[in-house]
Coordinates of C-alpha atoms and ligand atoms in Angstrom, one line a residue:
M19 CA -28.2 -21.2 -9.7
K20 CA -24.7 -21.7 -8.4
S21 CA -23.6 -20.1 -5.2
S22 CA -20.3 -20.5 -3.4
R23 CA -19.1 -19.1 -0.2
L24 CA -15.5 -18.1 0.0
P25 CA -13.3 -18.0 3.1
S26 CA -14.1 -14.6 4.4
P27 CA -11.9 -11.9 5.8
P28 CA -13.0 -10.8 9.3
G29 CA -16.3 -9.0 9.2
L30 CA -17.2 -9.4 5.5
G31 CA -18.3 -12.5 3.7
I32 CA -17.8 -12.7 -0.1
D33 CA -20.1 -14.8 -2.3
V34 CA -20.4 -15.4 -6.0
Q35 CA -23.7 -16.2 -7.6
T36 CA -24.6 -17.0 -11.2
T37 CA -28.2 -15.9 -11.5
A38 CA -30.1 -13.0 -13.0
P39 CA -29.1 -9.9 -11.1
G40 CA -32.8 -9.0 -10.6
N41 CA -33.2 -12.2 -8.5
V42 CA -30.5 -11.7 -5.9
E43 CA -31.5 -10.8 -2.4
A44 CA -29.5 -7.9 -1.0
E45 CA -29.9 -4.6 0.8
V46 CA -28.6 -3.0 -2.4
L47 CA -27.9 -4.3 -5.9
A48 CA -25.3 -2.2 -7.7
V49 CA -25.2 -1.9 -11.5
P50 CA -22.4 -0.2 -13.3
V51 CA -23.3 2.7 -15.7
L52 CA -21.3 4.8 -18.1
A53 CA -21.0 8.5 -18.9
P54 CA -23.0 9.8 -20.7
S55 CA -25.7 7.7 -19.0
D56 CA -28.3 7.7 -21.7
E57 CA -27.0 4.3 -23.1
L58 CA -27.2 1.8 -20.3
P59 CA -24.7 -1.1 -20.5
Q60 CA -25.9 -4.6 -20.5
A61 CA -26.5 -5.4 -16.8
A62 CA -28.0 -2.0 -16.1
A63 CA -30.2 -2.3 -19.2
G64 CA -31.5 -5.7 -17.9
I65 CA -32.4 -4.2 -14.5
D66 CA -34.0 -1.3 -16.3
R67 CA -36.3 -3.7 -18.1
D68 CA -37.2 -5.3 -14.8
L69 CA -38.1 -1.9 -13.5
G70 CA -40.2 -0.9 -16.4
G71 CA -37.7 1.7 -17.8
R72 CA -37.2 3.7 -14.5
L73 CA -33.5 4.0 -14.9
Q74 CA -33.7 5.1 -18.5
R75 CA -36.3 7.8 -17.5
L76 CA -33.8 9.1 -14.9
A77 CA -30.9 8.9 -17.3
A78 CA -32.3 11.0 -20.0
P79 CA -32.7 14.2 -18.0
G80 CA -29.3 13.5 -16.4
E81 CA -30.6 12.8 -12.9
L82 CA -28.8 9.5 -13.1
S83 CA -25.2 10.3 -13.7
G84 CA -22.6 8.0 -15.1
D85 CA -19.7 10.1 -13.9
R86 CA -17.0 8.1 -12.2
G87 CA -17.8 7.6 -8.5
S88 CA -21.4 9.0 -8.7
T89 CA -24.2 6.9 -7.4
L90 CA -28.0 7.0 -7.4
L91 CA -29.9 5.0 -4.9
L92 CA -33.5 3.9 -5.7
H93 CA -35.7 2.2 -3.1
L94 CA -37.8 -0.6 -4.6
N95 CA -41.2 -2.0 -3.8
G96 CA -40.6 -5.7 -4.3
E97 CA -40.0 -5.4 -8.1
L98 CA -36.6 -7.1 -7.6
G99 CA -35.1 -9.5 -5.1
S100 CA -33.1 -6.6 -3.6
E101 CA -34.4 -3.8 -1.5
R102 CA -32.6 -1.1 -3.4
V103 CA -30.8 -0.5 -6.7
A104 CA -27.7 1.7 -6.9
T105 CA -26.3 2.8 -10.2
A106 CA -22.5 3.1 -10.0
G107 CA -20.9 5.5 -12.4
L108 CA -17.7 4.3 -14.1
G109 CA -17.2 7.5 -16.3
P110 CA -16.7 7.2 -20.1
R111 CA -16.4 3.8 -21.6
E112 CA -12.9 4.4 -23.1
G113 CA -11.6 5.3 -19.6
V114 CA -13.0 2.2 -17.8
D115 CA -10.1 0.5 -16.0
A116 CA -9.6 -1.2 -12.7
D117 CA -9.3 2.1 -10.9
A118 CA -12.6 3.3 -12.3
V119 CA -14.3 0.1 -11.1
R120 CA -12.6 0.4 -7.7
T121 CA -13.8 4.0 -7.3
A122 CA -17.4 3.1 -8.3
A123 CA -17.5 0.2 -6.0
A124 CA -16.1 2.3 -3.1
A125 CA -18.8 4.9 -3.7
V126 CA -21.5 2.2 -3.4
A127 CA -19.8 0.8 -0.3
R128 CA -19.8 4.2 1.4
D129 CA -23.5 4.6 0.6
A130 CA -24.1 1.1 2.0
T131 CA -22.6 1.9 5.4
R132 CA -25.8 3.7 6.0
F133 CA -27.8 0.5 6.0
G134 CA -25.2 -2.4 6.1
G135 CA -26.2 -6.0 5.2
T136 CA -25.5 -7.4 1.8
V137 CA -24.1 -5.5 -1.2
A138 CA -24.6 -7.2 -4.5
W139 CA -22.7 -6.1 -7.7
A140 CA -23.7 -7.1 -11.2
I141 CA -20.5 -7.9 -13.3
D142 CA -21.1 -6.6 -16.8
E143 CA -19.5 -8.7 -19.6
T144 CA -19.8 -5.9 -22.1
L145 CA -17.5 -3.6 -20.3
P146 CA -13.9 -3.2 -21.6
L147 CA -12.4 -5.0 -18.5
A148 CA -12.5 -8.8 -18.2
P149 CA -15.1 -10.1 -15.7
A150 CA -12.5 -11.5 -13.3
E151 CA -10.7 -8.1 -13.3
Q152 CA -14.0 -6.4 -12.6
A153 CA -14.6 -8.8 -9.7
R154 CA -11.1 -8.1 -8.3
A155 CA -11.6 -4.4 -8.6
V156 CA -15.1 -4.5 -7.0
V157 CA -13.7 -6.5 -4.0
E158 CA -10.8 -4.1 -3.6
G159 CA -13.1 -1.0 -4.1
V160 CA -15.6 -2.2 -1.5
L161 CA -13.0 -3.4 1.1
L162 CA -10.7 -0.4 0.7
G163 CA -13.5 2.1 0.2
A164 CA -15.4 1.0 3.4
Y165 CA -12.3 1.3 5.5
N166 CA -12.9 3.4 8.6
P167 CA -9.9 5.3 9.9
G168 CA -11.9 6.5 12.9
R169 CA -11.4 3.5 15.1
W170 CA -10.1 5.6 18.0
R171 CA -13.4 7.4 18.2
S172 CA -15.6 6.3 21.1
A173 CA -18.7 6.3 18.8
N174 CA -19.0 5.9 15.1
G175 CA -22.4 7.5 14.4
A176 CA -25.0 5.8 12.3
R177 CA -22.4 3.7 10.5
R178 CA -23.5 0.1 9.7
E179 CA -20.9 -2.4 8.6
I180 CA -21.4 -4.2 5.3
E181 CA -21.7 -7.9 6.2
R182 CA -21.5 -9.5 2.8
L183 CA -20.5 -8.8 -0.8
L184 CA -22.2 -10.8 -3.5
L185 CA -20.7 -10.8 -6.9
V186 CA -23.2 -11.7 -9.7
G187 CA -21.4 -13.4 -12.6
E188 CA -19.5 -16.6 -13.6
D189 CA -16.1 -18.0 -12.7
L190 CA -15.2 -15.2 -10.4
E191 CA -14.3 -17.2 -7.3
D192 CA -10.5 -17.2 -7.6
A193 CA -10.2 -13.5 -8.4
A194 CA -12.6 -12.6 -5.7
R195 CA -10.9 -14.7 -3.0
R196 CA -7.4 -13.4 -3.9
A197 CA -8.5 -9.8 -4.0
A198 CA -10.3 -10.2 -0.6
T199 CA -7.1 -11.6 1.0
V200 CA -4.9 -9.0 -0.4
S201 CA -7.3 -6.1 0.5
E202 CA -7.5 -7.3 4.1
W203 CA -3.7 -7.0 4.2
V204 CA -3.8 -3.6 2.6
N205 CA -6.2 -2.5 5.4
C206 CA -3.9 -4.0 7.9
A207 CA -1.1 -1.8 6.6
R208 CA -3.5 1.2 6.9
D209 CA -4.3 0.3 10.5
L210 CA -0.6 0.3 11.3
A211 CA 0.0 3.6 9.5
N212 CA -3.0 5.3 11.2
A213 CA -2.1 4.0 14.7
P214 CA -0.8 6.8 16.9
P215 CA 2.9 7.0 17.6
N216 CA 2.4 6.8 21.3
V217 CA 0.8 3.3 20.7
L218 CA 2.7 2.1 17.6
T219 CA 6.3 2.3 18.9
P220 CA 9.0 0.2 17.2
E221 CA 8.5 -2.5 19.8
E222 CA 4.8 -2.6 19.2
L223 CA 5.3 -2.8 15.4
A224 CA 7.5 -5.8 16.0
R225 CA 5.0 -7.3 18.3
R226 CA 2.2 -6.9 15.7
A227 CA 4.4 -8.4 13.0
E228 CA 4.9 -11.4 15.3
E229 CA 1.2 -11.6 16.1
L230 CA 0.0 -11.4 12.5
S231 CA 2.4 -14.1 11.3
G232 CA 1.3 -16.4 14.1
D233 CA -1.4 -18.1 12.1
L234 CA 0.6 -18.2 8.8
E235 CA 2.6 -21.2 7.7
H236 CA 6.3 -21.0 6.8
L237 CA 6.6 -17.4 8.1
E238 CA 9.0 -16.7 10.9
V239 CA 9.5 -13.4 12.6
E240 CA 12.5 -12.2 14.6
A241 CA 13.1 -8.7 16.1
L242 CA 16.6 -7.5 16.8
G243 CA 17.1 -4.8 19.6
P244 CA 19.8 -2.2 20.3
E245 CA 22.5 -4.6 21.5
Q246 CA 22.2 -6.8 18.4
L247 CA 22.3 -3.7 16.2
E248 CA 25.5 -2.7 17.9
E249 CA 27.0 -6.2 17.4
L250 CA 26.1 -5.9 13.7
R251 CA 27.8 -2.5 13.7
M252 CA 24.7 -0.8 12.3
G253 CA 26.0 2.6 13.2
A254 CA 23.7 4.5 10.9
F255 CA 20.4 2.9 12.1
A256 CA 21.4 3.0 15.7
A257 CA 22.3 6.7 15.6
V258 CA 18.8 7.7 14.4
A259 CA 17.2 5.7 17.1
R260 CA 19.2 7.2 20.0
G261 CA 17.1 10.3 20.5
S262 CA 14.1 8.3 21.7
H263 CA 13.5 6.3 24.9
N264 CA 11.6 3.8 22.7
P265 CA 14.2 1.3 21.6
A266 CA 14.8 0.4 17.9
R267 CA 13.7 -2.9 16.4
L268 CA 15.0 -4.5 13.2
I269 CA 12.1 -6.6 12.3
V270 CA 13.1 -9.6 10.1
M271 CA 10.5 -11.8 8.6
R272 CA 11.4 -15.0 6.7
Y273 CA 9.0 -16.8 4.4
T274 CA 10.3 -20.2 3.4
P275 CA 7.6 -22.3 1.6
P276 CA 8.6 -25.9 1.1
G277 CA 7.9 -25.8 -2.6
A278 CA 10.4 -23.1 -3.5
A279 CA 13.6 -24.2 -5.2
D280 CA 16.9 -23.7 -3.2
G281 CA 18.8 -22.0 -6.0
G282 CA 15.8 -19.8 -7.0
P283 CA 15.3 -16.1 -6.4
R284 CA 14.9 -14.8 -2.9
L285 CA 12.8 -11.6 -2.7
G286 CA 14.2 -9.1 -0.3
L287 CA 11.7 -6.4 1.0
V288 CA 13.1 -3.5 3.0
G289 CA 10.9 -1.0 4.7
K290 CA 11.4 2.4 6.4
A291 CA 9.5 2.4 9.6
I292 CA 10.1 5.7 11.4
T293 CA 7.2 5.5 13.9
F294 CA 7.4 9.2 14.3
D295 CA 9.7 11.6 12.5
S296 CA 10.1 14.9 14.3
G297 CA 13.2 15.7 12.2
G298 CA 15.4 15.3 15.2
I299 CA 17.8 18.3 16.0
S300 CA 17.1 19.6 12.4
I301 CA 13.5 19.7 13.7
K302 CA 10.5 20.0 11.3
P303 CA 8.0 22.9 11.4
A304 CA 5.0 22.2 13.7
S305 CA 2.4 22.3 10.9
K306 CA 1.3 18.8 9.8
M307 CA 3.9 17.2 12.0
Q308 CA 1.2 14.8 13.2
D309 CA 1.2 13.2 9.8
M310 CA 4.8 12.0 10.5
K311 CA 3.2 9.1 12.4
G312 CA 2.8 7.8 8.9
D313 CA 6.6 7.8 8.3
M314 CA 6.4 4.0 8.9
A315 CA 4.1 3.4 5.9
G316 CA 6.8 1.7 3.9
G317 CA 7.6 -0.7 6.7
A318 CA 3.9 -1.3 7.3
A319 CA 3.5 -2.2 3.6
V320 CA 6.5 -4.7 3.9
V321 CA 5.1 -6.3 7.0
A322 CA 1.6 -6.6 5.5
G323 CA 3.0 -7.6 2.1
M324 CA 4.8 -10.5 3.7
G325 CA 1.5 -11.5 5.5
A326 CA -0.2 -11.5 2.1
I327 CA 2.5 -13.5 0.4
A328 CA 2.3 -16.1 3.1
A329 CA -1.5 -16.1 3.3
L330 CA -1.6 -16.8 -0.5
G331 CA 1.1 -19.4 -0.2
L332 CA 3.1 -18.0 -3.0
P333 CA 5.9 -20.4 -4.0
L334 CA 9.0 -18.3 -3.5
R335 CA 11.3 -17.5 -0.7
A336 CA 11.2 -14.0 0.7
I337 CA 12.8 -12.0 3.5
A338 CA 11.6 -8.7 4.9
V339 CA 13.8 -6.3 6.8
V340 CA 12.0 -3.4 8.5
A341 CA 14.0 -0.8 10.3
A342 CA 11.8 0.6 13.0
C343 CA 12.7 3.5 15.3
E344 CA 11.7 7.0 16.2
N345 CA 13.5 10.2 15.1
L346 CA 13.2 12.4 18.2
V347 CA 15.1 15.1 20.0
G348 CA 16.8 14.1 23.3
G349 CA 20.0 14.4 25.2
D350 CA 21.5 11.5 23.2
S351 CA 20.2 12.5 19.8
Y352 CA 22.6 12.3 16.8
R353 CA 23.6 15.7 15.6
P354 CA 24.5 17.6 12.4
G355 CA 28.3 17.1 12.2
D356 CA 28.3 13.6 13.5
I357 CA 30.2 11.0 11.4
L358 CA 28.6 7.5 11.5
T359 CA 29.9 4.2 10.3
A360 CA 27.3 2.1 8.6
A361 CA 27.3 -1.8 8.7
N362 CA 29.0 -2.0 5.3
G363 CA 31.9 0.1 6.6
K364 CA 31.1 3.4 4.8
T365 CA 31.3 6.6 6.8
I366 CA 28.5 9.1 6.7
E367 CA 28.7 12.8 7.7
I368 CA 25.3 14.0 9.1
T369 CA 24.3 17.4 7.6
N370 CA 20.6 17.1 8.4
T371 CA 19.1 14.8 11.1
D372 CA 15.8 15.0 9.2
A373 CA 17.3 12.9 6.4
E374 CA 17.0 9.9 8.7
G375 CA 15.2 7.4 6.4
R376 CA 18.2 6.8 4.1
L377 CA 20.3 6.1 7.3
V378 CA 18.1 3.3 8.6
L379 CA 17.6 1.9 5.2
A380 CA 21.3 1.8 4.5
D381 CA 21.8 -0.8 7.3
A382 CA 18.6 -2.6 6.5
L383 CA 19.6 -3.0 2.8
W384 CA 23.0 -4.3 3.8
Y385 CA 21.3 -6.9 6.2
A386 CA 18.8 -8.1 3.6
R387 CA 21.7 -8.8 1.1
R388 CA 23.7 -10.5 3.9
E389 CA 20.8 -12.8 4.5
G390 CA 20.7 -13.8 0.9
A391 CA 18.2 -11.6 -0.8
T392 CA 18.8 -11.8 -4.6
H393 CA 16.2 -9.2 -5.7
L394 CA 15.8 -6.2 -3.4
L395 CA 12.9 -3.7 -3.2
D396 CA 12.8 -1.0 -0.6
L397 CA 9.7 1.1 0.2
A398 CA 10.0 4.4 2.0
T399 CA 8.2 7.7 2.6
L400 CA 11.6 9.2 1.9
T401 CA 11.5 12.7 0.6
G402 CA 8.9 15.6 0.7
A403 CA 10.0 16.6 -2.8
M404 CA 8.7 13.3 -4.2
E405 CA 5.3 14.3 -3.0
L406 CA 5.7 17.8 -4.4
A407 CA 6.7 16.2 -7.8
L408 CA 4.0 13.4 -8.1
G409 CA 1.3 14.3 -5.6
D410 CA -0.7 11.6 -3.9
L411 CA -1.1 9.2 -6.8
Y412 CA 2.2 8.0 -8.1
A413 CA 5.3 6.9 -6.2
G414 CA 8.8 7.4 -7.7
L415 CA 10.7 4.3 -8.8
F416 CA 14.5 4.0 -9.0
A417 CA 16.5 0.9 -9.9
N418 CA 20.0 -0.3 -10.7
D419 CA 18.8 -3.0 -13.2
D420 CA 16.6 -2.5 -16.3
A421 CA 14.8 -5.8 -16.1
W422 CA 14.0 -5.5 -12.3
R423 CA 12.8 -1.9 -12.9
A424 CA 10.5 -3.2 -15.6
D425 CA 9.2 -6.0 -13.3
V426 CA 8.4 -3.5 -10.5
L427 CA 6.8 -1.1 -12.9
A428 CA 4.6 -3.8 -14.4
A429 CA 3.6 -5.0 -10.9
A430 CA 2.8 -1.4 -9.9
E431 CA 0.5 -0.9 -12.9
R432 CA -1.2 -4.3 -12.5
S433 CA -1.8 -3.7 -8.8
G434 CA -3.1 -0.1 -8.8
D435 CA -0.2 1.0 -6.7
H436 CA 1.1 3.4 -9.3
A437 CA 4.8 4.1 -9.8
W438 CA 6.8 6.1 -12.3
P439 CA 10.5 5.6 -13.1
F440 CA 13.1 8.2 -12.2
P441 CA 16.8 8.2 -13.1
L442 CA 19.8 7.0 -11.1
H443 CA 23.1 8.3 -12.3
A444 CA 26.6 8.2 -10.9
R445 CA 27.0 11.9 -11.5
Y446 CA 24.3 12.7 -8.9
R447 CA 26.8 11.2 -6.4
R448 CA 28.6 14.5 -6.1
Y449 CA 25.6 16.0 -4.3
V450 CA 26.4 13.7 -1.3
D451 CA 30.2 13.9 -1.5
S452 CA 31.5 15.0 1.9
T453 CA 34.6 16.9 2.8
Y454 CA 35.2 14.7 5.9
A455 CA 33.6 11.3 5.2
D456 CA 32.7 8.8 2.4
L457 CA 29.4 10.6 1.9
K458 CA 27.0 12.9 3.6
N459 CA 23.3 12.3 4.2
S460 CA 21.9 15.5 2.6
S461 CA 22.8 18.3 0.3
E462 CA 22.6 22.0 1.0
L463 CA 21.4 22.6 -2.6
R464 CA 17.7 22.6 -2.9
Q465 CA 17.8 20.3 -5.9
G466 CA 17.0 16.7 -6.9
S467 CA 16.3 15.6 -3.3
P468 CA 14.6 12.3 -4.3
V469 CA 17.3 11.4 -6.8
L470 CA 20.2 12.0 -4.5
A471 CA 18.5 10.1 -1.7
A472 CA 18.2 7.2 -4.1
E473 CA 21.8 7.6 -5.1
F474 CA 22.7 7.5 -1.4
L475 CA 20.8 4.2 -1.0
H476 CA 22.5 2.8 -4.0
E477 CA 25.8 2.8 -2.1
F478 CA 24.3 0.3 0.4
A479 CA 22.3 -1.9 -2.0
G480 CA 25.1 -4.4 -2.7
D481 CA 25.4 -6.4 -5.8
G482 CA 22.4 -7.6 -7.7
P483 CA 19.0 -6.1 -8.7
W484 CA 17.7 -3.4 -6.4
A485 CA 14.8 -1.0 -6.7
H486 CA 13.7 1.8 -4.5
I487 CA 10.2 3.2 -4.2
D488 CA 9.8 6.7 -2.7
M489 CA 6.1 6.7 -1.6
A490 CA 6.1 10.0 0.3
G491 CA 3.0 11.1 -1.8
P492 CA 0.7 8.1 -2.0
G493 CA 1.7 6.4 1.3
F494 CA -0.1 8.6 3.7
L495 CA -2.8 11.1 2.5
E496 CA -3.5 14.5 4.0
R497 CA -6.9 14.5 2.5
S498 CA -9.2 12.2 0.5
R499 CA -7.9 11.4 -2.9
G500 CA -11.5 11.4 -4.3
D501 CA -11.2 7.9 -5.6
Y502 CA -11.5 4.6 -3.8
L503 CA -9.0 5.9 -1.2
S504 CA -11.5 8.4 0.1
Q505 CA -10.1 8.6 3.6
P506 CA -7.1 10.6 4.8
G507 CA -4.2 8.7 6.4
G508 CA -2.6 5.4 5.5
T509 CA -3.4 4.0 2.1
G510 CA -1.6 0.6 2.4
Y511 CA 0.4 1.6 -0.7
G512 CA 2.8 -1.1 -1.7
V513 CA 1.0 -4.2 -0.3
R514 CA -0.7 -4.9 -3.6
L515 CA 2.4 -4.1 -5.6
I516 CA 4.5 -6.5 -3.4
V517 CA 2.0 -9.3 -4.0
E518 CA 2.1 -8.8 -7.8
L519 CA 5.9 -8.6 -7.8
A520 CA 6.3 -11.7 -5.7
Q521 CA 3.8 -13.6 -7.9
G522 CA 5.8 -12.6 -11.0
L523 CA 9.1 -13.6 -9.4
A524 CA 7.6 -16.9 -8.4
G525 CA 7.0 -17.5 -12.0
G526 CA 3.3 -17.1 -11.9
T527 CA 1.3 -15.2 -14.5
A528 CA -0.7 -12.2 -13.8
R529 CA -4.1 -12.9 -12.3
Ligands
BES605 N1 9.8 11.5 6.2 C1 10.3 12.6 5.6 C2 9.8 12.8 4.2 C3 8.4 13.1 4.0 C4 8.0 14.4 4.0 C5 7.4 12.1 3.8 C6 6.6 14.8 3.9 C7 6.1 12.4 3.6 C8 5.7 13.8 3.6 C9 11.9 12.5 5.5 O1 12.4 11.8 6.6 C10 12.4 13.8 5.4 O2 12.3 14.5 6.4 N2 13.0 14.2 4.3 C11 13.6 15.4 4.1 C12 15.1 15.2 3.7 C13 15.9 16.5 3.6 C14 16.1 16.9 5.0 C15 17.1 16.2 2.9 C16 12.8 16.2 3.1 O3 12.4 15.6 2.1 O4 12.6 17.4 3.3
MN606 MN1 12.9 13.1 8.2
ZN607 ZN1 11.3 10.5 7.6

């Protein structure tokens, strides 16, 4: 028997064992099953034999369901090394993908928070997903599924934390270790998005970016304040920030690993971090306004994504630019009718102060280019209409370059942070033509809001490949998505995508 301990994320150890699943010692041993459940896949069939056909007897009448995300927990009497067996439904065989495994693993993890301890998972080589991909999806499912957004509660009931995840199979160490690192950064982004806006101010976000990069090599963080924004003539970003007493921060993170070639690509990540979006003078309705604490989810993904890139030591240079401020109502708020001058010199007529994301991004995109980013990606909870169009699963993707769009799309699909392409077209520009200035920040027509917002950003993206992800839907959930993201609030959308994209740009192959 081979057993190896991996460097563990805080609170959860991850081990890999090559042994018969029946022998592993755990509070619960999970075995994947399919729908319909009457034909058990290999690993479950092996456990069924150890248990004298108990699983099969439950499967026939349908008590044991193979539906995706359904579990059945059996207490044992010493028949196996583990105290319990959990069947984990993946749904029909032809639909088994990484999301199915994540969802099944998350369901087991949620069951396991009733008793804690060790969760073991039997990798099944007969499933239509490579064992290393299964391992990665199980780690992600458990770590993301067991996430607790209730950390501001004074008591968390009968919840018991899972201490250890044991993957039963061969050659899974690399995939498991990587997935654990990335998942921890995803949960870090969720913590940032869920943090209340009275705590997570722009200054506090900058402080946390500095704090989390403290232990990471080759990662430097700098935070620019209002005076520096003025020197840089960031008139668009500065105007949005003016309504709040909490000063703005332009958070700049530079990752410069020694191995990366000087002339090589430099990934530029730009994030919208409105720590609270009231809409400003064009104020939002009260209902659900509390969820606008999540309007910094794009910026959180960029901060945590840089953390993940540095923690994995990916061999490429990257720069992150996160525009953090609050969109409030105050005596110095910017108004509809104001004309602002952005850092690139373009003048913008304000027609709606609630279209603030594109203003802060305009100056942040310009800055990322100025600092040498060759390939830009911005992430933003930009338009409510994007959520109306795609719901909570897919983000919208816009790009000025076919190859870069294809790269981002491939990274999205490989990572589980789903994205779908939308058009950019010069003829959408007329929606933001202004009578008085170079352009205006919103259109009176209730049409094409995500597309014209993207066309607006296009004006500030400079030369070279740029992509924009509008993650208003999947970035922050009003309610459980019913899959491995079973909690409302921040999802960490974008962190996994960023890691895949960076890996691809660094010249690495997919995991
Ligand atoms: N942060 C919002 C977009 C949003 C809405 C994200 C709901 C997630 C859920 C953004 O700043 C905004 O208010 N957009 C406006 C733009 C409009 C005024 C042109 C919108 O989409 O309604
Ligand atoms: Mn807004
Ligand atoms: Zn906003």
